[in-house]
Amino acid sequence: MRLYGRYNSPYVRRVAVTMRLYGLDYEHENIIPFDDGKRDVTRVNPIARVPVLELPDGECLVDSTAIIDYLDEIAGPDHALIPRAGSKRRQVLKFVAIELGIMDKLVAILYERQFRPKKKWHRPWIAACEAQIRDGFNWIDNEIHDDWLISGQMTQADVSLAVFWDFATRIRPRFFADFNCRDIDIMTEKLNNFPAFQQTLAVEEALSTELPEYPEKEAGQ
Ligand SMILES: N[C@@H](CCC(=O)N[C@@H](CS)C(=O)NCC(=O)O)C(=O)O
């Protein structure tokens, strides 16, 4: 199998970590879905987004959730990080949906600040997204009562949370500095010691971290 996309992308990394936790081998294609890289990504995904997982027969799976669904299928019910049915499955899916929602908001702000002229940034909308990010992470932090989020064992809810928190705090350190999500920190630190996480560290930032933080005190803005 061949995984397209850099580990800088939290969506790519959650797939890569899951594959490693399942003991699945893959070749890694470090392509970027921006600028000139878009053309390469379009060969495997018409909307030029990563991750993409190419199967040995050439079939290309897109979107981290759809890819992980396939990985769970081949890992089998005893190893899959998302239970096949029942209350535990619903709980895992709820956490993962909230985590993905937080990431959507974070990435939307990054794109706004990276790709739109500063004069056109719509700051009330950015502030609304930031509030959702804060509320989401705080809610999850309050839900951690044990070593793992659900059922006394590691699930995809823990894996994705650690990947996303790692990405978020790395890309916007000043924004997250006062979040005080101690239990998410502890969970992330623990998982970062796993080989699957160590072997998928981002090499360089996909988007600049040099961007000014928002809100800023600037005349006329
Ligand atoms: N819902 C998708 C999101 C994937 C995504 O947003 N990937 C980013 C990289 S972090 C991308 O390819 N962005 C380029 C674009 O959207 O044009 C998933 O879970 O895989």
Short mmCIF file of C-alpha atoms and ligand atoms in Angstrom, two decimals:
data_model
loop_
_atom_site.label_atom_id
_atom_site.label_comp_id
_atom_site.label_asym_id
_atom_site.label_seq_id
_atom_site.Cartn_x
_atom_site.Cartn_y
_atom_site.Cartn_z
CA MET A 1 0.00 0.00 0.00
CA ARG A 2 1.10 3.57 -0.61
CA LEU A 3 0.14 6.50 1.62
CA TYR A 4 0.14 9.95 0.02
CA GLY A 5 0.62 13.10 2.08
CA ARG A 6 3.07 14.49 4.59
CA TYR A 7 2.97 13.75 8.30
CA ASN A 8 2.57 17.49 8.85
CA SER A 9 -1.06 16.91 7.97
CA PRO A 10 -2.89 15.63 11.07
CA TYR A 11 -5.27 13.73 8.80
CA VAL A 12 -2.39 11.91 7.09
CA ARG A 13 -0.68 11.27 10.39
CA ARG A 14 -3.73 9.68 12.04
CA VAL A 15 -3.84 7.23 9.14
CA ALA A 16 -0.09 6.57 9.31
CA VAL A 17 -0.16 6.01 13.09
CA THR A 18 -3.14 3.66 12.74
CA MET A 19 -1.36 1.64 10.05
CA ARG A 20 1.71 1.29 12.22
CA LEU A 21 -0.33 0.32 15.27
CA TYR A 22 -1.95 -2.40 13.13
CA GLY A 23 1.45 -3.55 11.85
CA LEU A 24 0.57 -2.70 8.24
CA ASP A 25 3.46 -1.84 5.91
CA TYR A 26 3.19 1.03 3.47
CA GLU A 27 5.30 3.13 1.18
CA HIS A 28 5.14 6.82 1.90
CA GLU A 29 4.74 9.47 -0.79
CA ASN A 30 5.54 12.90 0.65
CA ILE A 31 3.34 15.05 -1.54
CA ILE A 32 1.88 18.46 -0.74
CA PRO A 33 -1.67 19.45 -1.78
CA PHE A 34 -0.72 23.08 -2.37
CA ASP A 35 0.83 25.08 -5.23
CA ASP A 36 2.73 22.86 -7.69
CA GLY A 37 2.10 19.77 -5.56
CA LYS A 38 -1.62 19.96 -6.34
CA ARG A 39 -1.06 18.41 -9.77
CA ASP A 40 0.57 15.31 -8.24
CA VAL A 41 -2.21 14.88 -5.71
CA THR A 42 -4.86 15.17 -8.42
CA ARG A 43 -3.50 11.95 -9.97
CA VAL A 44 -4.83 10.06 -6.95
CA ASN A 45 -7.65 12.30 -5.69
CA PRO A 46 -9.65 14.52 -8.07
CA ILE A 47 -10.02 17.22 -5.42
CA ALA A 48 -6.29 17.24 -4.62
CA ARG A 49 -6.52 16.45 -0.94
CA VAL A 50 -4.48 14.17 1.28
CA PRO A 51 -4.47 11.59 2.74
CA VAL A 52 -4.92 9.10 -0.06
CA LEU A 53 -4.24 5.39 0.39
CA GLU A 54 -3.47 3.48 -2.77
CA LEU A 55 -4.15 -0.24 -2.49
CA PRO A 56 -1.95 -2.84 -4.22
CA ASP A 57 -4.48 -3.15 -7.10
CA GLY A 58 -4.39 0.63 -7.74
CA GLU A 59 -7.65 1.52 -6.02
CA CYS A 60 -7.30 4.86 -4.24
CA LEU A 61 -9.11 5.54 -0.96
CA VAL A 62 -9.62 9.17 0.07
CA ASP A 63 -10.40 10.91 3.37
CA SER A 64 -8.85 9.79 6.65
CA THR A 65 -12.12 8.49 8.08
CA ALA A 66 -12.88 6.34 5.04
CA ILE A 67 -9.30 5.07 4.98
CA ILE A 68 -9.37 4.18 8.68
CA ASP A 69 -12.67 2.37 8.14
CA TYR A 70 -10.88 0.17 5.60
CA LEU A 71 -7.88 -0.31 7.91
CA ASP A 72 -10.23 -1.41 10.71
CA GLU A 73 -11.75 -3.94 8.35
CA ILE A 74 -8.42 -5.52 7.51
CA ALA A 75 -7.15 -5.32 11.11
CA GLY A 76 -10.18 -7.36 12.18
CA PRO A 77 -12.57 -6.85 15.10
CA ASP A 78 -10.09 -7.95 17.76
CA HIS A 79 -7.56 -5.29 16.82
CA ALA A 80 -9.63 -2.49 15.29
CA LEU A 81 -9.40 0.76 17.27
CA ILE A 82 -13.09 1.44 16.56
CA PRO A 83 -15.39 -1.28 17.95
CA ARG A 84 -17.59 -2.87 15.32
CA ALA A 85 -20.95 -2.18 17.04
CA GLY A 86 -22.71 -1.08 20.16
CA SER A 87 -22.36 1.65 22.74
CA LYS A 88 -18.55 1.70 22.68
CA ARG A 89 -18.57 2.19 18.93
CA ARG A 90 -21.00 5.10 19.28
CA GLN A 91 -18.84 6.66 21.99
CA VAL A 92 -15.65 6.37 19.94
CA LEU A 93 -17.37 7.81 16.87
CA LYS A 94 -18.71 10.72 18.88
CA PHE A 95 -15.29 11.63 20.25
CA VAL A 96 -13.68 11.27 16.83
CA ALA A 97 -16.41 13.42 15.22
CA ILE A 98 -15.82 16.19 17.76
CA GLU A 99 -12.05 15.92 17.32
CA LEU A 100 -12.40 16.13 13.53
CA GLY A 101 -14.76 19.08 13.94
CA ILE A 102 -12.16 20.89 16.05
CA MET A 103 -9.55 20.18 13.38
CA ASP A 104 -11.85 21.50 10.65
CA LYS A 105 -12.14 24.77 12.57
CA LEU A 106 -8.42 24.99 13.20
CA VAL A 107 -7.54 24.28 9.58
CA ALA A 108 -10.17 26.75 8.36
CA ILE A 109 -8.49 29.50 10.38
CA LEU A 110 -5.04 28.48 9.14
CA TYR A 111 -6.23 28.67 5.55
CA GLU A 112 -7.93 32.01 6.14
CA ARG A 113 -4.71 33.46 7.53
CA GLN A 114 -2.45 31.76 5.03
CA PHE A 115 -4.29 32.17 1.77
CA ARG A 116 -6.45 35.29 2.11
CA PRO A 117 -5.11 38.82 2.23
CA LYS A 118 -4.98 40.04 5.79
CA LYS A 119 -7.36 42.89 4.98
CA LYS A 120 -10.01 40.35 4.08
CA TRP A 121 -9.74 38.18 7.18
CA HIS A 122 -13.21 38.04 8.68
CA ARG A 123 -12.30 38.33 12.31
CA PRO A 124 -15.68 37.64 13.95
CA TRP A 125 -15.79 34.34 12.10
CA ILE A 126 -12.22 33.51 13.14
CA ALA A 127 -13.14 34.31 16.73
CA ALA A 128 -16.21 32.04 16.49
CA CYS A 129 -14.05 29.16 15.19
CA GLU A 130 -11.55 29.74 17.98
CA ALA A 131 -14.34 29.55 20.55
CA GLN A 132 -15.45 26.20 19.10
CA ILE A 133 -11.86 24.91 19.26
CA ARG A 134 -11.54 26.00 22.89
CA ASP A 135 -14.93 24.56 23.88
CA GLY A 136 -14.20 21.30 22.07
CA PHE A 137 -10.81 20.65 23.62
CA ASN A 138 -12.03 21.71 27.08
CA TRP A 139 -14.99 19.35 26.81
CA ILE A 140 -12.73 16.45 25.84
CA ASP A 141 -10.27 17.28 28.61
CA ASN A 142 -13.12 17.04 31.13
CA GLU A 143 -14.10 13.64 29.71
CA ILE A 144 -10.71 12.05 30.46
CA HIS A 145 -11.12 10.16 33.73
CA ASP A 146 -8.79 7.27 33.13
CA ASP A 147 -5.77 6.21 31.08
CA TRP A 148 -7.95 6.19 27.95
CA LEU A 149 -11.09 8.04 26.89
CA ILE A 150 -13.28 4.95 26.61
CA SER A 151 -13.52 1.44 27.94
CA GLY A 152 -10.14 1.16 29.63
CA GLN A 153 -8.32 0.57 26.37
CA MET A 154 -6.80 2.58 23.56
CA THR A 155 -9.22 3.50 20.77
CA GLN A 156 -9.18 5.72 17.71
CA ALA A 157 -10.56 8.49 19.95
CA ASP A 158 -7.23 8.56 21.85
CA VAL A 159 -5.04 8.19 18.76
CA SER A 160 -6.71 11.01 16.84
CA LEU A 161 -6.84 13.23 19.92
CA ALA A 162 -3.08 12.93 20.46
CA VAL A 163 -2.30 13.51 16.78
CA PHE A 164 -4.58 16.56 16.65
CA TRP A 165 -3.43 18.09 19.95
CA ASP A 166 0.18 17.63 18.89
CA PHE A 167 -0.51 19.38 15.58
CA ALA A 168 -2.59 22.16 17.13
CA THR A 169 -0.14 23.09 19.87
CA ARG A 170 2.78 22.95 17.47
CA ILE A 171 1.22 25.11 14.78
CA ARG A 172 -0.29 27.75 17.12
CA PRO A 173 1.71 27.56 20.36
CA ARG A 174 0.71 31.00 21.60
CA PHE A 175 -3.01 30.46 21.06
CA PHE A 176 -2.96 27.15 22.96
CA ALA A 177 -0.61 28.32 25.72
CA ASP A 178 -3.44 29.17 28.17
CA PHE A 179 -5.73 26.22 27.37
CA ASN A 180 -4.82 24.27 30.49
CA CYS A 181 -5.90 20.90 29.04
CA ARG A 182 -3.70 18.90 31.41
CA ASP A 183 -5.24 15.51 30.76
CA ILE A 184 -4.97 15.89 26.99
CA ASP A 185 -1.34 16.89 27.49
CA ILE A 186 -0.69 13.77 29.54
CA MET A 187 -2.46 11.52 27.02
CA THR A 188 -0.52 13.06 24.13
CA GLU A 189 2.80 12.78 25.92
CA LYS A 190 2.11 9.11 26.65
CA LEU A 191 1.16 8.31 23.06
CA ASN A 192 4.05 10.31 21.64
CA ASN A 193 6.36 7.71 23.18
CA PHE A 194 4.81 4.92 21.11
CA PRO A 195 6.97 3.96 18.07
CA ALA A 196 3.97 4.57 15.77
CA PHE A 197 3.96 8.22 16.86
CA GLN A 198 7.74 8.60 16.98
CA GLN A 199 8.07 7.26 13.43
CA THR A 200 5.54 9.72 12.01
CA LEU A 201 6.84 13.03 13.31
CA ALA A 202 6.38 16.02 11.02
CA VAL A 203 9.64 17.10 9.46
CA GLU A 204 8.85 20.70 8.69
CA GLU A 205 5.77 22.84 8.97
CA ALA A 206 3.23 22.66 6.14
CA LEU A 207 2.01 26.14 6.90
CA SER A 208 3.99 28.99 8.31
CA THR A 209 4.00 29.41 12.08
CA GLU A 210 5.34 32.90 11.58
CA LEU A 211 1.84 34.22 11.06
CA PRO A 212 0.80 36.83 13.58
CA GLU A 213 -1.57 35.59 16.22
CA TYR A 214 -5.15 36.80 16.22
CA PRO A 215 -6.63 38.88 17.81
CA GLU A 216 -4.12 41.65 17.33
CA LYS A 217 -4.25 45.21 18.45
CA GLU A 218 -3.79 46.95 15.15
CA ALA A 219 -5.19 50.27 14.14
CA GLY A 220 -8.05 50.00 11.66
CA GLN A 221 -8.48 46.21 11.96
N1 LIG B 1 -11.77 15.40 5.88
C1 LIG B 1 -10.48 15.17 5.28
C2 LIG B 1 -9.63 16.42 5.42
C3 LIG B 1 -8.32 16.28 4.65
C4 LIG B 1 -7.61 17.61 4.52
O1 LIG B 1 -8.15 18.69 4.81
N2 LIG B 1 -6.34 17.54 4.07
C5 LIG B 1 -5.59 18.74 3.84
C6 LIG B 1 -4.16 18.55 4.31
S1 LIG B 1 -4.08 18.82 6.05
C7 LIG B 1 -5.56 19.03 2.36
O2 LIG B 1 -5.36 18.14 1.57
N3 LIG B 1 -5.77 20.30 2.01
C8 LIG B 1 -5.77 20.77 0.66
C9 LIG B 1 -7.11 21.30 0.26
O3 LIG B 1 -8.09 21.13 0.99
O4 LIG B 1 -7.17 21.90 -0.79
C10 LIG B 1 -9.82 13.95 5.94
O5 LIG B 1 -10.21 13.59 7.06
O6 LIG B 1 -8.96 13.32 5.30
#
